[in-house]
């Protein structure tokens, strides 16, 4: 055999594997909470993600999607081991996760070190699109600062002067409160007291007594999932709801209104989504979600759906060839995402630049009362890439 046929055979073998790689399923690792206070949030994110893929015929740019799943239990102490199950054991191409900021910070570290593509579909930890940012790390949701800051702008705009804040003592709680304080104090208000308790505790009584003693004009709260249901009910049962208005980060009443019942009605909150946005895009999304899952979507479902849209935009730019990572990531970073929340783009730190709505809890919906802050971008402090 001369060298030429040998060479041609080698080329043929190589291009064959390259072609196979482009048509083989793309492995998506879903690291979300399936148990604990955030379990329902993880479920909605997964449903949203799968819905978008299903709407594309089960494939993104010709690539079937294969899902691998890990329950992260919203437990930061298990986060590194859990994310390594996806990166090292399952060899996934992309990781989508998670809800809890502390868990997501460990995921971002592992993703950066292994250069695995990561799309965060909820956790707001400011550092993920700040000091910990990297070209392979994207967020389809928000930074903790964003809804907090907007709530501060709303509360000061209503003329409230004295606020008390209450939250869980972890990254999402403290950063959301920091955003609120910045917006509120810029508008002339003053935060008199920050109250908190460990995540995911729900023993609120002593703190509610403290709120009554402080007699603020307004209370700002960040809780989510099961903890938010209990807080809203306890706030009402303690007799505080009728005396001291709550202005909350929208997670307090998102995906929770049915369980909160009358206690949540009328609560004002700020978030990048409202259920009743009357746009063709949101109406089509809600209809498709309700038909598929026999339940209504919430903000978490939107964030999961948009994570899939972002991945889809990247894959489309490289015609499904995931190996072209730089081009894929560049396309994701430049994408204009046609979200049910309204179109958004990404900041240079790869966090959504988005309108933050003022919402009022009405029945089982968080209804928009207009835009609280238009095209709000997280400052992305400390991001070097
Ligand atoms: C977070 O930990 O970043 C977090 C959790 C639940 C939410 C929002 C943020 O609803």
GROMACS .gro file of C-alpha atoms and ligand atoms in nm:
model
  395
    1UNK     CA    1   0.000   0.000   0.000
    2UNK     CA    2   0.133   0.343  -0.089
    3UNK     CA    3   0.111   0.626   0.159
    4UNK     CA    4  -0.165   0.811  -0.028
    5UNK     CA    5  -0.449   0.561   0.019
    6UNK     CA    6  -0.348   0.521   0.383
    7UNK     CA    7  -0.370   0.897   0.430
    8UNK     CA    8  -0.709   0.914   0.255
    9UNK     CA    9  -0.841   0.632   0.473
   10UNK     CA   10  -0.727   0.817   0.785
   11UNK     CA   11  -0.895   1.138   0.668
   12UNK     CA   12  -1.215   0.947   0.595
   13UNK     CA   13  -1.209   0.790   0.941
   14UNK     CA   14  -1.154   1.127   1.107
   15UNK     CA   15  -1.431   1.307   0.920
   16UNK     CA   16  -1.661   1.017   0.997
   17UNK     CA   17  -1.614   1.062   1.374
   18UNK     CA   18  -1.651   1.439   1.337
   19UNK     CA   19  -1.978   1.389   1.155
   20UNK     CA   20  -2.096   1.141   1.416
   21UNK     CA   21  -2.004   1.386   1.690
   22UNK     CA   22  -2.231   1.644   1.528
   23UNK     CA   23  -2.529   1.412   1.517
   24UNK     CA   24  -2.474   1.228   1.848
   25UNK     CA   25  -2.703   1.339   2.130
   26UNK     CA   26  -2.586   1.643   2.324
   27UNK     CA   27  -2.559   1.560   2.694
   28UNK     CA   28  -2.729   1.816   2.917
   29UNK     CA   29  -2.671   1.776   3.291
   30UNK     CA   30  -2.959   1.911   3.496
   31UNK     CA   31  -2.844   1.990   3.848
   32UNK     CA   32  -3.152   2.112   4.031
   33UNK     CA   33  -3.325   2.062   4.367
   34UNK     CA   34  -3.571   1.771   4.364
   35UNK     CA   35  -3.615   1.773   4.742
   36UNK     CA   36  -3.637   2.042   5.012
   37UNK     CA   37  -3.784   2.392   5.022
   38UNK     CA   38  -3.688   2.465   4.655
   39UNK     CA   39  -3.809   2.134   4.503
   40UNK     CA   40  -4.101   2.290   4.313
   41UNK     CA   41  -3.867   2.552   4.167
   42UNK     CA   42  -3.635   2.287   4.025
   43UNK     CA   43  -3.930   2.104   3.877
   44UNK     CA   44  -4.056   2.416   3.698
   45UNK     CA   45  -3.709   2.494   3.558
   46UNK     CA   46  -3.676   2.143   3.415
   47UNK     CA   47  -4.025   2.159   3.265
   48UNK     CA   48  -3.950   2.494   3.102
   49UNK     CA   49  -3.621   2.369   2.956
   50UNK     CA   50  -3.777   2.051   2.818
   51UNK     CA   51  -4.072   2.244   2.675
   52UNK     CA   52  -3.851   2.459   2.452
   53UNK     CA   53  -3.661   2.154   2.328
   54UNK     CA   54  -3.989   1.972   2.265
   55UNK     CA   55  -4.120   2.271   2.068
   56UNK     CA   56  -3.813   2.239   1.842
   57UNK     CA   57  -3.904   1.876   1.770
   58UNK     CA   58  -3.687   1.732   2.049
   59UNK     CA   59  -3.362   1.851   1.887
   60UNK     CA   60  -3.151   2.167   1.886
   61UNK     CA   61  -2.977   2.224   1.551
   62UNK     CA   62  -3.006   1.856   1.466
   63UNK     CA   63  -2.875   1.737   1.803
   64UNK     CA   64  -3.098   1.522   2.016
   65UNK     CA   65  -3.082   1.618   2.382
   66UNK     CA   66  -2.995   1.353   2.637
   67UNK     CA   67  -3.066   1.451   2.998
   68UNK     CA   68  -2.862   1.344   3.300
   69UNK     CA   69  -2.997   1.449   3.639
   70UNK     CA   70  -2.865   1.517   3.987
   71UNK     CA   71  -3.072   1.629   4.288
   72UNK     CA   72  -2.858   1.896   4.455
   73UNK     CA   73  -3.088   1.917   4.762
   74UNK     CA   74  -3.003   2.291   4.780
   75UNK     CA   75  -2.709   2.179   4.992
   76UNK     CA   76  -2.385   2.374   4.932
   77UNK     CA   77  -2.180   2.117   5.128
   78UNK     CA   78  -2.261   1.851   4.865
   79UNK     CA   79  -2.239   2.082   4.564
   80UNK     CA   80  -1.884   2.008   4.444
   81UNK     CA   81  -1.936   1.631   4.462
   82UNK     CA   82  -2.271   1.661   4.290
   83UNK     CA   83  -2.150   1.875   4.002
   84UNK     CA   84  -1.852   1.644   3.950
   85UNK     CA   85  -2.093   1.354   3.900
   86UNK     CA   86  -2.209   1.537   3.588
   87UNK     CA   87  -1.869   1.666   3.474
   88UNK     CA   88  -1.645   1.367   3.546
   89UNK     CA   89  -1.873   1.064   3.567
   90UNK     CA   90  -2.136   1.148   3.305
   91UNK     CA   91  -1.911   1.361   3.086
   92UNK     CA   92  -2.189   1.607   3.004
   93UNK     CA   93  -2.148   1.879   2.742
   94UNK     CA   94  -2.356   2.142   2.921
   95UNK     CA   95  -2.467   2.191   3.281
   96UNK     CA   96  -2.795   2.365   3.359
   97UNK     CA   97  -2.834   2.460   3.726
   98UNK     CA   98  -2.924   2.557   3.986
   99UNK     CA   99  -3.168   2.735   4.219
  100UNK     CA  100  -2.963   2.798   4.537
  101UNK     CA  101  -2.691   3.066   4.522
  102UNK     CA  102  -2.447   2.879   4.748
  103UNK     CA  103  -2.472   2.562   4.541
  104UNK     CA  104  -2.439   2.760   4.217
  105UNK     CA  105  -2.118   2.928   4.336
  106UNK     CA  106  -1.955   2.585   4.376
  107UNK     CA  107  -2.089   2.483   4.033
  108UNK     CA  108  -1.942   2.794   3.873
  109UNK     CA  109  -1.601   2.714   4.022
  110UNK     CA  110  -1.611   2.358   3.886
  111UNK     CA  111  -1.736   2.477   3.547
  112UNK     CA  112  -1.458   2.734   3.520
  113UNK     CA  113  -1.187   2.486   3.619
  114UNK     CA  114  -1.306   2.219   3.373
  115UNK     CA  115  -1.420   2.467   3.104
  116UNK     CA  116  -1.768   2.308   3.101
  117UNK     CA  117  -2.045   2.523   2.958
  118UNK     CA  118  -2.277   2.632   3.243
  119UNK     CA  119  -2.614   2.803   3.216
  120UNK     CA  120  -2.758   2.918   3.549
  121UNK     CA  121  -3.140   2.913   3.525
  122UNK     CA  122  -3.211   3.077   3.861
  123UNK     CA  123  -2.948   3.129   4.135
  124UNK     CA  124  -2.878   3.500   4.159
  125UNK     CA  125  -2.536   3.496   4.335
  126UNK     CA  126  -2.388   3.828   4.222
  127UNK     CA  127  -2.036   3.682   4.197
  128UNK     CA  128  -2.134   3.439   3.918
  129UNK     CA  129  -2.156   3.730   3.676
  130UNK     CA  130  -1.910   3.936   3.885
  131UNK     CA  131  -1.571   3.827   4.019
  132UNK     CA  132  -1.634   3.460   3.925
  133UNK     CA  133  -1.743   3.533   3.568
  134UNK     CA  134  -1.598   3.332   3.278
  135UNK     CA  135  -1.666   3.305   2.902
  136UNK     CA  136  -1.832   2.964   2.954
  137UNK     CA  137  -2.069   3.081   3.232
  138UNK     CA  138  -2.411   3.226   3.144
  139UNK     CA  139  -2.725   3.316   3.335
  140UNK     CA  140  -3.082   3.309   3.201
  141UNK     CA  141  -3.237   3.449   3.518
  142UNK     CA  142  -3.118   3.755   3.719
  143UNK     CA  143  -2.858   3.867   3.970
  144UNK     CA  144  -2.972   3.898   4.330
  145UNK     CA  145  -2.903   4.270   4.312
  146UNK     CA  146  -3.157   4.328   4.031
  147UNK     CA  147  -3.500   4.260   4.192
  148UNK     CA  148  -3.373   4.391   4.527
  149UNK     CA  149  -3.261   4.723   4.380
  150UNK     CA  150  -3.591   4.764   4.193
  151UNK     CA  151  -3.790   4.699   4.512
  152UNK     CA  152  -3.589   4.973   4.685
  153UNK     CA  153  -3.670   5.216   4.405
  154UNK     CA  154  -4.043   5.128   4.432
  155UNK     CA  155  -4.052   5.155   4.814
  156UNK     CA  156  -3.878   5.492   4.824
  157UNK     CA  157  -4.097   5.611   4.535
  158UNK     CA  158  -4.403   5.539   4.750
  159UNK     CA  159  -4.266   5.777   5.009
  160UNK     CA  160  -4.173   5.517   5.270
  161UNK     CA  161  -3.890   5.642   5.490
  162UNK     CA  162  -3.815   5.363   5.737
  163UNK     CA  163  -3.770   5.000   5.633
  164UNK     CA  164  -3.694   4.671   5.805
  165UNK     CA  165  -3.561   4.384   5.594
  166UNK     CA  166  -3.603   4.012   5.660
  167UNK     CA  167  -3.448   3.714   5.483
  168UNK     CA  168  -3.244   3.394   5.507
  169UNK     CA  169  -2.882   3.442   5.601
  170UNK     CA  170  -2.707   3.328   5.282
  171UNK     CA  171  -2.583   3.484   4.957
  172UNK     CA  172  -2.925   3.530   4.793
  173UNK     CA  173  -3.076   3.686   5.105
  174UNK     CA  174  -2.794   3.922   5.190
  175UNK     CA  175  -2.731   4.030   4.829
  176UNK     CA  176  -3.099   4.092   4.760
  177UNK     CA  177  -3.121   4.303   5.077
  178UNK     CA  178  -2.809   4.491   4.970
  179UNK     CA  179  -2.973   4.574   4.637
  180UNK     CA  180  -3.289   4.688   4.818
  181UNK     CA  181  -3.090   4.908   5.055
  182UNK     CA  182  -2.906   5.071   4.764
  183UNK     CA  183  -3.229   5.154   4.578
  184UNK     CA  184  -3.418   5.259   4.893
  185UNK     CA  185  -3.149   5.481   5.043
  186UNK     CA  186  -3.074   5.645   4.706
  187UNK     CA  187  -3.440   5.753   4.706
  188UNK     CA  188  -3.415   5.902   5.056
  189UNK     CA  189  -3.523   5.605   5.272
  190UNK     CA  190  -3.333   5.444   5.557
  191UNK     CA  191  -3.309   5.076   5.649
  192UNK     CA  192  -3.347   5.068   6.028
  193UNK     CA  193  -3.283   4.698   6.080
  194UNK     CA  194  -3.182   4.383   5.890
  195UNK     CA  195  -3.336   4.065   6.032
  196UNK     CA  196  -3.241   3.715   5.927
  197UNK     CA  197  -3.245   3.345   6.010
  198UNK     CA  198  -3.046   3.048   5.878
  199UNK     CA  199  -3.151   2.883   5.549
  200UNK     CA  200  -3.395   2.705   5.523
  201UNK     CA  201  -3.545   2.770   5.871
  202UNK     CA  202  -3.902   2.895   5.901
  203UNK     CA  203  -3.929   2.984   6.270
  204UNK     CA  204  -4.034   3.344   6.207
  205UNK     CA  205  -4.216   3.433   6.532
  206UNK     CA  206  -3.936   3.615   6.718
  207UNK     CA  207  -3.852   3.816   6.407
  208UNK     CA  208  -4.214   3.912   6.347
  209UNK     CA  209  -4.232   4.039   6.706
  210UNK     CA  210  -3.923   4.248   6.635
  211UNK     CA  211  -4.087   4.395   6.323
  212UNK     CA  212  -4.394   4.494   6.525
  213UNK     CA  213  -4.170   4.665   6.782
  214UNK     CA  214  -3.975   4.854   6.514
  215UNK     CA  215  -4.294   4.993   6.350
  216UNK     CA  216  -4.134   5.057   6.008
  217UNK     CA  217  -4.325   5.216   5.716
  218UNK     CA  218  -4.245   4.913   5.501
  219UNK     CA  219  -4.097   4.563   5.527
  220UNK     CA  220  -3.879   4.419   5.251
  221UNK     CA  221  -3.858   4.038   5.237
  222UNK     CA  222  -3.674   3.777   5.034
  223UNK     CA  223  -3.790   3.417   5.075
  224UNK     CA  224  -3.880   3.161   4.809
  225UNK     CA  225  -4.048   2.823   4.765
  226UNK     CA  226  -4.181   2.647   5.075
  227UNK     CA  227  -4.026   2.906   5.307
  228UNK     CA  228  -4.206   3.188   5.126
  229UNK     CA  229  -4.542   3.014   5.171
  230UNK     CA  230  -4.489   2.994   5.547
  231UNK     CA  231  -4.356   3.349   5.582
  232UNK     CA  232  -4.650   3.511   5.400
  233UNK     CA  233  -4.901   3.315   5.609
  234UNK     CA  234  -4.721   3.393   5.935
  235UNK     CA  235  -4.691   3.765   5.849
  236UNK     CA  236  -5.066   3.777   5.800
  237UNK     CA  237  -5.150   3.564   6.105
  238UNK     CA  238  -4.935   3.789   6.325
  239UNK     CA  239  -5.160   4.080   6.226
  240UNK     CA  240  -4.879   4.262   6.044
  241UNK     CA  241  -5.023   4.251   5.693
  242UNK     CA  242  -5.296   4.502   5.763
  243UNK     CA  243  -5.061   4.747   5.937
  244UNK     CA  244  -4.722   4.734   5.768
  245UNK     CA  245  -4.702   4.693   5.389
  246UNK     CA  246  -4.468   4.437   5.240
  247UNK     CA  247  -4.268   4.519   4.929
  248UNK     CA  248  -4.090   4.202   4.830
  249UNK     CA  249  -3.853   4.047   4.585
  250UNK     CA  250  -4.101   3.875   4.350
  251UNK     CA  251  -3.994   3.524   4.451
  252UNK     CA  252  -4.196   3.570   4.770
  253UNK     CA  253  -4.515   3.520   4.571
  254UNK     CA  254  -4.401   3.333   4.258
  255UNK     CA  255  -4.518   2.974   4.214
  256UNK     CA  256  -4.666   2.998   4.564
  257UNK     CA  257  -4.996   3.190   4.540
  258UNK     CA  258  -5.225   2.890   4.551
  259UNK     CA  259  -5.064   2.768   4.873
  260UNK     CA  260  -5.054   3.117   5.028
  261UNK     CA  261  -5.422   3.185   4.964
  262UNK     CA  262  -5.573   3.507   5.103
  263UNK     CA  263  -5.256   3.592   5.296
  264UNK     CA  264  -5.073   3.685   4.975
  265UNK     CA  265  -5.343   3.891   4.808
  266UNK     CA  266  -5.234   4.245   4.729
  267UNK     CA  267  -4.864   4.194   4.805
  268UNK     CA  268  -4.646   4.415   4.585
  269UNK     CA  269  -4.323   4.275   4.449
  270UNK     CA  270  -4.059   4.333   4.183
  271UNK     CA  271  -3.938   4.074   3.933
  272UNK     CA  272  -3.840   4.023   3.569
  273UNK     CA  273  -4.167   3.841   3.491
  274UNK     CA  274  -4.539   3.885   3.551
  275UNK     CA  275  -4.798   3.619   3.474
  276UNK     CA  276  -5.038   3.834   3.274
  277UNK     CA  277  -4.798   4.003   3.030
  278UNK     CA  278  -5.030   4.028   2.732
  279UNK     CA  279  -4.783   3.967   2.449
  280UNK     CA  280  -4.811   3.704   2.174
  281UNK     CA  281  -4.487   3.548   2.303
  282UNK     CA  282  -4.603   3.514   2.664
  283UNK     CA  283  -4.951   3.399   2.566
  284UNK     CA  284  -4.812   3.128   2.336
  285UNK     CA  285  -4.566   3.014   2.604
  286UNK     CA  286  -4.833   2.992   2.874
  287UNK     CA  287  -5.069   2.804   2.646
  288UNK     CA  288  -4.800   2.554   2.542
  289UNK     CA  289  -4.687   2.499   2.903
  290UNK     CA  290  -5.044   2.452   3.031
  291UNK     CA  291  -5.125   2.207   2.752
  292UNK     CA  292  -4.810   2.004   2.813
  293UNK     CA  293  -4.807   1.995   3.192
  294UNK     CA  294  -5.169   2.070   3.296
  295UNK     CA  295  -5.043   2.347   3.523
  296UNK     CA  296  -4.955   2.715   3.493
  297UNK     CA  297  -4.594   2.830   3.449
  298UNK     CA  298  -4.411   3.069   3.682
  299UNK     CA  299  -4.089   3.268   3.666
  300UNK     CA  300  -3.880   2.953   3.720
  301UNK     CA  301  -4.039   2.784   3.418
  302UNK     CA  302  -3.957   3.094   3.211
  303UNK     CA  303  -3.594   3.087   3.323
  304UNK     CA  304  -3.562   2.718   3.231
  305UNK     CA  305  -3.725   2.781   2.892
  306UNK     CA  306  -3.486   3.068   2.825
  307UNK     CA  307  -3.182   2.861   2.927
  308UNK     CA  308  -3.278   2.621   2.646
  309UNK     CA  309  -3.329   2.914   2.408
  310UNK     CA  310  -2.980   3.044   2.489
  311UNK     CA  311  -2.823   2.703   2.426
  312UNK     CA  312  -3.028   2.681   2.105
  313UNK     CA  313  -2.892   3.017   1.984
  314UNK     CA  314  -2.534   2.899   2.042
  315UNK     CA  315  -2.587   2.566   1.867
  316UNK     CA  316  -2.759   2.731   1.571
  317UNK     CA  317  -2.453   2.950   1.509
  318UNK     CA  318  -2.226   2.643   1.477
  319UNK     CA  319  -2.485   2.418   1.308
  320UNK     CA  320  -2.487   2.180   1.603
  321UNK     CA  321  -2.109   2.135   1.610
  322UNK     CA  322  -2.053   2.168   1.985
  323UNK     CA  323  -1.676   2.146   1.939
  324UNK     CA  324  -1.676   2.499   1.804
  325UNK     CA  325  -1.703   2.622   2.161
  326UNK     CA  326  -1.564   2.972   2.113
  327UNK     CA  327  -1.804   3.050   1.830
  328UNK     CA  328  -2.092   2.888   2.017
  329UNK     CA  329  -2.026   3.093   2.331
  330UNK     CA  330  -1.978   3.413   2.131
  331UNK     CA  331  -2.319   3.357   1.969
  332UNK     CA  332  -2.482   3.293   2.306
  333UNK     CA  333  -2.329   3.610   2.446
  334UNK     CA  334  -2.465   3.817   2.155
  335UNK     CA  335  -2.810   3.656   2.142
  336UNK     CA  336  -3.130   3.854   2.173
  337UNK     CA  337  -3.352   3.613   2.365
  338UNK     CA  338  -3.721   3.619   2.273
  339UNK     CA  339  -3.837   3.543   2.625
  340UNK     CA  340  -4.194   3.524   2.759
  341UNK     CA  341  -4.076   3.800   2.998
  342UNK     CA  342  -3.997   4.026   2.696
  343UNK     CA  343  -3.686   4.028   2.475
  344UNK     CA  344  -3.357   4.052   2.660
  345UNK     CA  345  -2.988   4.066   2.578
  346UNK     CA  346  -2.693   3.973   2.796
  347UNK     CA  347  -2.455   4.212   2.970
  348UNK     CA  348  -2.081   4.180   2.900
  349UNK     CA  349  -2.078   3.959   3.213
  350UNK     CA  350  -2.349   3.736   3.051
  351UNK     CA  351  -2.636   3.827   3.287
  352UNK     CA  352  -2.976   3.934   3.145
  353UNK     CA  353  -3.032   4.307   3.094
  354UNK     CA  354  -3.405   4.324   3.155
  355UNK     CA  355  -3.712   4.519   3.260
  356UNK     CA  356  -3.810   4.463   3.622
  357UNK     CA  357  -4.187   4.470   3.667
  358UNK     CA  358  -4.387   4.590   3.963
  359UNK     CA  359  -4.643   4.317   4.031
  360UNK     CA  360  -4.946   4.276   4.255
  361UNK     CA  361  -5.064   3.936   4.377
  362UNK     CA  362  -5.421   3.888   4.249
  363UNK     CA  363  -5.588   3.545   4.269
  364UNK     CA  364  -5.329   3.295   4.148
  365UNK     CA  365  -5.140   3.549   3.937
  366UNK     CA  366  -4.874   3.811   3.991
  367UNK     CA  367  -5.018   4.086   3.772
  368UNK     CA  368  -4.800   4.355   3.621
  369UNK     CA  369  -4.855   4.708   3.747
  370UNK     CA  370  -4.602   4.846   3.500
  371UNK     CA  371  -4.225   4.852   3.469
  372UNK     CA  372  -4.047   4.946   3.793
  373UNK     CA  373  -3.703   4.984   3.633
  374UNK     CA  374  -3.644   4.963   3.258
  375UNK     CA  375  -3.357   4.759   3.106
  376UNK     CA  376  -3.186   4.708   3.440
  377UNK     CA  377  -2.829   4.576   3.409
  378UNK     CA  378  -2.642   4.428   3.702
  379UNK     CA  379  -2.327   4.638   3.754
  380UNK     CA  380  -2.119   4.318   3.712
  381UNK     CA  381  -1.865   4.450   3.959
  382UNK     CA  382  -1.539   4.257   3.964
  383UNK     CA  383  -1.582   4.066   3.636
  384UNK     CA  384  -1.253   4.065   3.446
  385UNK     CA  385  -1.351   3.871   3.132
  386LIG     C1  386  -3.094   3.187   4.523
  386LIG     O1  387  -3.047   3.116   4.614
  386LIG     O2  388  -3.019   3.254   4.448
  386LIG     C2  389  -3.240   3.194   4.499
  386LIG     C3  390  -3.323   3.092   4.543
  386LIG     C4  391  -3.458   3.098   4.518
  386LIG     C5  392  -3.512   3.205   4.448
  386LIG     C6  393  -3.430   3.307   4.404
  386LIG     C7  394  -3.293   3.303   4.431
  386LIG     O3  395  -3.641   3.209   4.423
   0.00000   0.00000   0.00000
